[in-house]
Amino acid sequence: MNGVIVITTKKGRTGKNSIRVSSEFTIKMKPNYGDYDIMNSQDQMAMFMEMEDKGWLDHAGMMRSKDAGVFYKMYNLINSYENGKFGLENTPEARAHFLRRYEKANTDWFDILFRNSLQQNHSISFSGGSEASKFYVSTSWLNDEGWTIADKVDRYTVNMRGDFEITEKLSVGLQTKGSIREQKTPGTFNRTNDVVSGNYSREFDINPFSYAMNTSRTITPYDENGNLEYVRMNYAPFNILEEYDNNQINLDVLDLSIQGNLDYKFNKYLNYNFTGSLRYVKSSNEHLIKEGSNVVAAYNAGVDDPVIADDNKYLWKDITLPNSRPISVLPNGGFYNKENNTMKNLYFRNMLNYNRIFDEIHSVNVMLGQELKYVDRQYDFSNGYGYQYNKGGVVFTDPNIIKATNESGFSYFGMEEFRDRFVAAFANAAYSYNGKYTLNGTVRVDGSNRLGKSKSARYLPTWNLSGKWNAKEEDFLTDVEWLSNLSFRGTYGLTASMGPANNASVVFRNRITTTPYDSEKQNAMYIASLENSELTWEKQYETNIGFDLGLFRRMSLSVDAYHRKGFDLIAYVRTSGVGGEGWKFANYADMISKGVEFSLGTQNIVSKDFNWNTNLTFAYNKNEITNLKNSPMIFDLVKAEGGAFKGGPVRGLYSIPFAGLDELGLPQFYDQEGNVTREVYFQDDAVDHLKYEGSIDPKITGGLSNNFKYKNWTLNVFCSYQFGNVIRLYPSFHASYSDMDAITKDMKNRWLLPGDEKYTNIPVIASKRLKDKYGSELESTYNAYNYSDQRVAKGDFIRLKEVSLEYKVPKDFLKKMGIASASLKAQGTNLYLLYSDKSLNGQDPEFFGTGGVALPVPKQFTFSLKLGF
Amino acid sequence: MNKKILYILSIVVTFGLMSCDKYLDTTPDNRTVLDSDEKVKELLTSAYPEMTYGLFCYSMSDNVADRGEGNEVFRNNEQGYFWEEFTETLQDSPSGYWESCYNAIAHANQALEFIESTKVEGDIPFEYLPYYGEALLVRAYCHFMLVNLWGQHYNPATADTDLGVPYVTEVEDVVFKDYKRETVAKVYELVEKDLLEGLKHIEDNAYDVPKYHFNVAAANTFASRFYQYKGEWQKVKDYATAALGAHPSAKLRDLAGKYNLMGINEQAAEYSKATEPANLMLTSNITYNFSLFQGLLRYGLSHDIFSKVFDNVFVQGASSNAWTQSAVTVSNNLVVWKWGYFFKRMDVNADIGLYYAMTPKIVAEEALFNRIEANVMLKKYTEAEDDLNLYFEKRLAPFTDENKVTEEKITERFSKDSHAASDLDPWYDLDEKTRTYLNCAIHTRRREFAYNGLRWFDIRRFNIKVIHEVNESTPVVLEAKDARKVLQIPAMAQQYGLEANNR
């Protein structure tokens, strides 16, 4: 688990110099509303009307709200008075007319924010050399004009490698790899971890996919005259298209690695090998937030509007002047924020290898080695305030923004360092008798600085034993025609890895105390983690047995079964709190994981011109936490990522048991005593009554591929599947809704009239009166519905993952043109979902969790051309 | 050849193993090490609980009433009002305060462990002494707060058997350590030991911002509180006098003067500033316990309680002579305006964050009231009257001779009347005059500490009965000697073997 992967790439070949050229064109298809669970604008407007009837979306409330859509626009027009006329007359007819346009809008956000984009990747490589020296050089260029309207990527790579035999005993190799990536993305801030609710939130999120997924289809990007149309976000005007022009990130990444290796043959049997590499990565991230952006507008919203001034958290009040009004700390210009990440990685490995065969039957291999890893990482950032993009880049900073930043305990620049040191020594011995019986044993010791300065937990020895019996080589089987291969193998060993704890000795960190006045602030040091003298690595005993079977030279079967007993696993455990730390990372969990992996390949038709091969893979895994000293709260277990609970899987999903709707259409639940209640307290640690839904991770995964070859044509059809996992549906139900958010189609079947509770489980849209009566408790009732057994779907699917067709141009034809090889290939990826759970309303279970800054993997078509000279 | 290789190899291995350890000594990130008196000072700056008892103690006390539906329902407030088991674990919950106190104690112990290692020939170097004193006071104070919330109030007759809390004096270096509850008597004994030893070394100029640390005045006030709970009145008086100094009046919060000229925003700001002389010790707390939120809570100050507590015999009725503290209406609810809040964003651009309040934890008025009570118990009634006058001078405007405290006035108003749901019933005996004066002292004190939770501790030590009216329902009652006056040990601590309190 701590092994380091040394990159082995293409080496040059002896003989004629060769040139390879390849070009690849990929078209990514826009997402489609058919694949997502989002209500259309007609249904949503009907819902708005019901909300209005129930006291929501009222004039005063909408003018005060932080984020608002169509209704806010309507009231804003009613409020505006110009040239002796109101922007909109406050009559039911005028209002209905105004809303009709948005009811019919049915905005296709995917169409607006995405494009059927083209990505191209071109590469050329040269290789050649002689017996004594070989070389390989390649370069490539990738260009992606962007699947969304706000993305763009260019990447250039170079790779050079030379291998030289200096003497018969000594050979060396040198390799340099480098890449440069230039990328443009929509502007995003880091997510904020809300320690109270345990959720993450991201301010000013303009990720195109999240925006399309979360924005109501009643909102329109353009008005009737084709001008940009605005809604309200953070008390300021917002239009997504304009935001992409004014809020963006430029990301540049430089990645360079140099690797060298040296081999020395002492004699026929003994061989020394050295590998060393240096990798240097620098990425810089430039976030430009211009004057016209919603972010800048939010920092200025409400300066002259007392209705929102007190609520807008981006305004600032000088605490030394208690009676002052909130003011803007960004009156001029926008932000110019930079982040840099650098990494320097050094790696060395020395190995001695002894290999000898005695009497032609006893084969012995002994290996001794040592490796060392050194990684230094640095992260720094600096935020520039008041950069005037529209005034020639002159900086005009209001010092209050620095004051405001300091007050909350943040800084406008900063730097952090991380150092990773790692050493290992290992020895391996293998013996094989006549190629029939093989025994192999490995011992290694790893050491790391990650656990802290204490020496007790620093090193960890591990070992591994394995054996193989090649039965086909036995005398009684060598002559069996139909049996082309039979062998058995098994391994048993201890592996270890480092968990997320680093407190083998006490960890102190620094901070500045939280007080409003600078004169009362102090430097402080605090205990980030108490010492854990018992801290050790996470460990696992793994047993693996398997066999390979080949029949009639047409069919091959490979089966592996494994049993992994994990112990000393790091868990976040609750303590009595008396020692000073209520939660600790500690080696206090055990887990058993077992499974079978199975792969069957058949050659169904073998002939001169036509071949048909099938390959089926199947994997089954089940894990169970056998020991865990934690006491999770309801929220820990019902959340979409699942939670760990003794006796359950690592990431199990649990639900609050739903008890039907009451006579008002409000959801009800069973509590731990079996009583029906509307009150669910997410921080409660009484969790025995929760319903176990299943694991977040699939139990069964696999694929089926069929490969057809006719002369120069190759067709490959690949389906993938997974079964046995569950998905928590989006938390779509709330005590109140805005006129901005996209809503699930399930909302169409909601409770409308008394009696409906017999036919539907979708709760009512709560009236304002009800909300006022129950206050914030009503929201937790609705949220409990989001986390109830009603809002779970199966994650099973079968997908047509890939179809590809390749044509190899006949050699005879190419020879005339001086070309050595040429092929054309067309490939479609993520083509069709053959089966999934109906309660997903068409959504793709494989990409269910995507959002934030990530994008789902689209349906795409690739055409490629490869030429060799 | 092979011998040569073995030779080289063995050198490499020996050398490698020696340098390995050094190589792995590199710290993985920007963590700091504790290695100087300055670092000890900084470590102890974090040794003050970030959570606070104010809101749940206030909710359980007789200063609150049900203000009805439509107000903010806040679990710690509601569960406190009904003396139910608290289920929250974060800010303003007992469980949060429990953890926060023990966290502060862990910081103190870590500092003490290091200070111990700096000893030269058995003596602590002088530059460490003030922090040695501070660490001991932190440890004493936190355990004292814990034992007075989770244990019975000190009573010499039963303290040897009443269960207190674990007294932690060592750094925890294993994942789960076994702790056991000491008796109340034992906790008091250890608190006293740490307190007296620490008090010797406290020095105000050792701190950057003394008001956020145990300074001399705060430490003395805490000592007077400790002996007050133990009933050693001369000591109460001495420590309170040490805290107040020669001119107590200058240390009291000047509501009748300075504050009276300010608007409410300025008052709220002034209330928790380090420059306010009355604030002897402040702590930065994550809490909703600040004036604005006190106005939104469902269970809070009612007009009834306001007139009962703030209507006063020493106010001579005329509107020109009034209690000077502002009472403000927040969404139809009355609030006696005290301290404000500070909103700390979660992230530079976040609009979510935490509410903080710089809570005055130890104030000069407490020292004064402790001295008043001690003088009453020592039967030095004139001295008690003098201190009461000092207090009222800063609370009433105008304040003339007519407003002064007299035995007659006290007797008229407080004879046989505690102005609470039951008579004061401490473990020591009271004669009639003492009782009358004590009624006056404790009732006046109740008003001063209306929101900061101290009333709850008075309810415990005088065995006062509490009745909470409930809107459209029957009242709930906490009897004079009710098991619920002792908080239940947090669930997790019970799981790890701490004995639960009786219910």
PDB file of C-alpha atoms in Angstrom, chain B residues 138-278:
ATOM      1  CA  VAL B 138      -7.725  27.617  35.346  1.00  0.00           C
ATOM      2  CA  ARG B 139      -7.702  24.061  36.633  1.00  0.00           C
ATOM      3  CA  ALA B 140      -9.335  25.071  39.910  1.00  0.00           C
ATOM      4  CA  TYR B 141     -11.951  27.284  38.259  1.00  0.00           C
ATOM      5  CA  CYS B 142     -13.035  24.758  35.611  1.00  0.00           C
ATOM      6  CA  HIS B 143     -13.366  21.917  38.111  1.00  0.00           C
ATOM      7  CA  PHE B 144     -15.250  24.230  40.429  1.00  0.00           C
ATOM      8  CA  MET B 145     -17.742  25.100  37.695  1.00  0.00           C
ATOM      9  CA  LEU B 146     -18.103  21.427  36.781  1.00  0.00           C
ATOM     10  CA  VAL B 147     -18.700  20.234  40.338  1.00  0.00           C
ATOM     11  CA  ASN B 148     -21.296  22.937  40.893  1.00  0.00           C
ATOM     12  CA  LEU B 149     -23.287  21.916  37.822  1.00  0.00           C
ATOM     13  CA  TRP B 150     -22.924  18.130  37.954  1.00  0.00           C
ATOM     14  CA  GLY B 151     -22.646  17.574  41.688  1.00  0.00           C
ATOM     15  CA  GLN B 152     -24.741  18.501  44.718  1.00  0.00           C
ATOM     16  CA  HIS B 153     -24.043  21.868  46.223  1.00  0.00           C
ATOM     17  CA  TYR B 154     -21.373  21.735  48.904  1.00  0.00           C
ATOM     18  CA  ASN B 155     -22.773  20.697  52.254  1.00  0.00           C
ATOM     19  CA  PRO B 156     -20.274  19.623  54.936  1.00  0.00           C
ATOM     20  CA  ALA B 157     -22.739  17.024  56.235  1.00  0.00           C
ATOM     21  CA  THR B 158     -22.935  15.110  52.952  1.00  0.00           C
ATOM     22  CA  ALA B 159     -19.988  16.328  50.845  1.00  0.00           C
ATOM     23  CA  ASP B 160     -17.934  13.256  51.750  1.00  0.00           C
ATOM     24  CA  THR B 161     -20.407  11.002  50.009  1.00  0.00           C
ATOM     25  CA  ASP B 162     -22.007  13.268  47.379  1.00  0.00           C
ATOM     26  CA  LEU B 163     -20.599  12.532  43.948  1.00  0.00           C
ATOM     27  CA  GLY B 164     -18.674  15.311  42.253  1.00  0.00           C
ATOM     28  CA  VAL B 165     -16.699  15.144  39.014  1.00  0.00           C
ATOM     29  CA  PRO B 166     -13.368  13.637  37.960  1.00  0.00           C
ATOM     30  CA  TYR B 167     -10.487  15.925  38.940  1.00  0.00           C
ATOM     31  CA  VAL B 168      -7.918  15.726  36.155  1.00  0.00           C
ATOM     32  CA  THR B 169      -4.326  16.606  36.968  1.00  0.00           C
ATOM     33  CA  GLU B 170      -2.496  14.663  34.287  1.00  0.00           C
ATOM     34  CA  VAL B 171      -2.199  14.915  30.538  1.00  0.00           C
ATOM     35  CA  GLU B 172      -4.172  12.180  28.802  1.00  0.00           C
ATOM     36  CA  ASP B 173      -1.896  10.205  26.485  1.00  0.00           C
ATOM     37  CA  VAL B 174      -4.015   7.164  25.694  1.00  0.00           C
ATOM     38  CA  VAL B 175      -7.199   6.957  23.681  1.00  0.00           C
ATOM     39  CA  PHE B 176      -9.529   6.003  26.488  1.00  0.00           C
ATOM     40  CA  LYS B 177      -8.499   6.641  30.038  1.00  0.00           C
ATOM     41  CA  ASP B 178     -10.573   5.554  33.004  1.00  0.00           C
ATOM     42  CA  TYR B 179     -11.821   8.365  35.173  1.00  0.00           C
ATOM     43  CA  LYS B 180     -13.908   8.235  38.276  1.00  0.00           C
ATOM     44  CA  ARG B 181     -16.053  10.784  40.003  1.00  0.00           C
ATOM     45  CA  GLU B 182     -14.475  12.199  43.133  1.00  0.00           C
ATOM     46  CA  THR B 183     -16.715  13.203  46.014  1.00  0.00           C
ATOM     47  CA  VAL B 184     -17.771  16.823  46.269  1.00  0.00           C
ATOM     48  CA  ALA B 185     -15.561  17.207  49.347  1.00  0.00           C
ATOM     49  CA  LYS B 186     -12.538  15.833  47.495  1.00  0.00           C
ATOM     50  CA  VAL B 187     -13.101  18.131  44.487  1.00  0.00           C
ATOM     51  CA  TYR B 188     -13.409  21.121  46.818  1.00  0.00           C
ATOM     52  CA  GLU B 189     -10.232  20.101  48.595  1.00  0.00           C
ATOM     53  CA  LEU B 190      -8.309  19.885  45.310  1.00  0.00           C
ATOM     54  CA  VAL B 191      -9.810  23.132  44.017  1.00  0.00           C
ATOM     55  CA  GLU B 192      -8.705  24.861  47.200  1.00  0.00           C
ATOM     56  CA  LYS B 193      -5.202  23.468  46.908  1.00  0.00           C
ATOM     57  CA  ASP B 194      -4.773  24.627  43.291  1.00  0.00           C
ATOM     58  CA  LEU B 195      -6.463  27.938  44.013  1.00  0.00           C
ATOM     59  CA  LEU B 196      -4.265  28.852  46.962  1.00  0.00           C
ATOM     60  CA  GLU B 197      -1.045  27.750  45.286  1.00  0.00           C
ATOM     61  CA  GLY B 198      -1.947  29.536  42.042  1.00  0.00           C
ATOM     62  CA  LEU B 199      -3.039  32.750  43.693  1.00  0.00           C
ATOM     63  CA  LYS B 200       0.483  33.259  45.037  1.00  0.00           C
ATOM     64  CA  HIS B 201       1.955  33.587  41.554  1.00  0.00           C
ATOM     65  CA  ILE B 202      -0.623  35.502  39.503  1.00  0.00           C
ATOM     66  CA  GLU B 203       0.839  38.601  37.916  1.00  0.00           C
ATOM     67  CA  ASP B 204      -1.136  40.971  35.710  1.00  0.00           C
ATOM     68  CA  ASN B 205       1.802  42.174  33.668  1.00  0.00           C
ATOM     69  CA  ALA B 206       2.587  38.641  32.519  1.00  0.00           C
ATOM     70  CA  TYR B 207      -0.344  38.825  30.112  1.00  0.00           C
ATOM     71  CA  ASP B 208      -0.857  40.617  26.796  1.00  0.00           C
ATOM     72  CA  VAL B 209      -4.536  41.249  27.531  1.00  0.00           C
ATOM     73  CA  PRO B 210      -4.979  40.647  31.296  1.00  0.00           C
ATOM     74  CA  LYS B 211      -8.782  40.825  31.152  1.00  0.00           C
ATOM     75  CA  TYR B 212      -8.842  37.610  29.108  1.00  0.00           C
ATOM     76  CA  HIS B 213      -6.848  35.792  31.795  1.00  0.00           C
ATOM     77  CA  PHE B 214      -6.952  35.099  35.503  1.00  0.00           C
ATOM     78  CA  ASN B 215      -5.605  38.428  36.663  1.00  0.00           C
ATOM     79  CA  VAL B 216      -5.212  39.281  40.347  1.00  0.00           C
ATOM     80  CA  ALA B 217      -8.671  40.807  40.761  1.00  0.00           C
ATOM     81  CA  ALA B 218     -10.416  37.969  38.919  1.00  0.00           C
ATOM     82  CA  ALA B 219      -8.509  35.335  40.868  1.00  0.00           C
ATOM     83  CA  ASN B 220      -9.425  36.969  44.184  1.00  0.00           C
ATOM     84  CA  THR B 221     -13.080  37.229  43.188  1.00  0.00           C
ATOM     85  CA  PHE B 222     -13.068  33.565  42.259  1.00  0.00           C
ATOM     86  CA  ALA B 223     -11.517  32.779  45.641  1.00  0.00           C
ATOM     87  CA  SER B 224     -14.286  34.738  47.368  1.00  0.00           C
ATOM     88  CA  ARG B 225     -16.867  32.739  45.387  1.00  0.00           C
ATOM     89  CA  PHE B 226     -15.186  29.496  46.395  1.00  0.00           C
ATOM     90  CA  TYR B 227     -15.293  30.304  50.122  1.00  0.00           C
ATOM     91  CA  GLN B 228     -18.809  31.664  49.796  1.00  0.00           C
ATOM     92  CA  TYR B 229     -19.965  28.247  48.547  1.00  0.00           C
ATOM     93  CA  LYS B 230     -18.078  26.722  51.475  1.00  0.00           C
ATOM     94  CA  GLY B 231     -19.498  29.197  53.968  1.00  0.00           C
ATOM     95  CA  GLU B 232     -16.151  30.554  55.228  1.00  0.00           C
ATOM     96  CA  TRP B 233     -17.283  34.130  55.493  1.00  0.00           C
ATOM     97  CA  GLN B 234     -14.195  35.938  56.743  1.00  0.00           C
ATOM     98  CA  LYS B 235     -12.230  34.554  53.812  1.00  0.00           C
ATOM     99  CA  VAL B 236     -15.018  35.605  51.441  1.00  0.00           C
ATOM    100  CA  LYS B 237     -14.772  39.098  52.794  1.00  0.00           C
ATOM    101  CA  ASP B 238     -10.966  39.233  52.611  1.00  0.00           C
ATOM    102  CA  TYR B 239     -10.676  37.979  49.049  1.00  0.00           C
ATOM    103  CA  ALA B 240     -13.531  40.203  47.881  1.00  0.00           C
ATOM    104  CA  THR B 241     -11.833  43.190  49.461  1.00  0.00           C
ATOM    105  CA  ALA B 242      -8.558  42.231  47.773  1.00  0.00           C
ATOM    106  CA  ALA B 243     -10.390  42.144  44.448  1.00  0.00           C
ATOM    107  CA  LEU B 244     -12.204  45.435  44.947  1.00  0.00           C
ATOM    108  CA  GLY B 245      -9.258  47.439  46.258  1.00  0.00           C
ATOM    109  CA  ALA B 246      -9.456  50.663  48.148  1.00  0.00           C
ATOM    110  CA  HIS B 247     -11.978  52.306  45.844  1.00  0.00           C
ATOM    111  CA  PRO B 248     -14.634  49.730  45.000  1.00  0.00           C
ATOM    112  CA  SER B 249     -16.890  52.383  43.567  1.00  0.00           C
ATOM    113  CA  ALA B 250     -14.472  53.083  40.701  1.00  0.00           C
ATOM    114  CA  LYS B 251     -14.611  49.433  39.696  1.00  0.00           C
ATOM    115  CA  LEU B 252     -18.377  49.164  39.441  1.00  0.00           C
ATOM    116  CA  ARG B 253     -20.202  49.385  36.123  1.00  0.00           C
ATOM    117  CA  ASP B 254     -21.384  52.961  35.898  1.00  0.00           C
ATOM    118  CA  LEU B 255     -24.876  52.405  34.534  1.00  0.00           C
ATOM    119  CA  ALA B 256     -26.185  55.559  36.221  1.00  0.00           C
ATOM    120  CA  GLY B 257     -23.448  57.696  34.702  1.00  0.00           C
ATOM    121  CA  LYS B 258     -21.443  56.665  31.661  1.00  0.00           C
ATOM    122  CA  TYR B 259     -23.925  54.101  30.320  1.00  0.00           C
ATOM    123  CA  ASN B 260     -26.882  56.372  30.896  1.00  0.00           C
ATOM    124  CA  LEU B 261     -25.540  58.725  28.254  1.00  0.00           C
ATOM    125  CA  MET B 262     -25.165  56.049  25.601  1.00  0.00           C
ATOM    126  CA  GLY B 263     -27.481  54.548  22.995  1.00  0.00           C
ATOM    127  CA  ILE B 264     -28.212  50.833  23.255  1.00  0.00           C
ATOM    128  CA  ASN B 265     -25.692  49.851  20.571  1.00  0.00           C
ATOM    129  CA  GLU B 266     -22.948  51.660  22.423  1.00  0.00           C
ATOM    130  CA  GLN B 267     -24.078  50.169  25.732  1.00  0.00           C
ATOM    131  CA  ALA B 268     -23.929  46.641  24.324  1.00  0.00           C
ATOM    132  CA  ALA B 269     -20.439  47.292  22.974  1.00  0.00           C
ATOM    133  CA  GLU B 270     -19.206  48.930  26.181  1.00  0.00           C
ATOM    134  CA  TYR B 271     -20.599  46.102  28.289  1.00  0.00           C
ATOM    135  CA  SER B 272     -18.020  43.574  27.170  1.00  0.00           C
ATOM    136  CA  LYS B 273     -14.997  45.693  26.495  1.00  0.00           C
ATOM    137  CA  ALA B 274     -11.722  44.933  28.274  1.00  0.00           C
ATOM    138  CA  THR B 275     -11.447  48.613  29.165  1.00  0.00           C
ATOM    139  CA  GLU B 276     -14.647  48.512  31.247  1.00  0.00           C
ATOM    140  CA  PRO B 277     -13.344  48.477  34.851  1.00  0.00           C
ATOM    141  CA  ALA B 278     -16.183  46.246  36.094  1.00  0.00           C
TER     142      ALA B 278
END
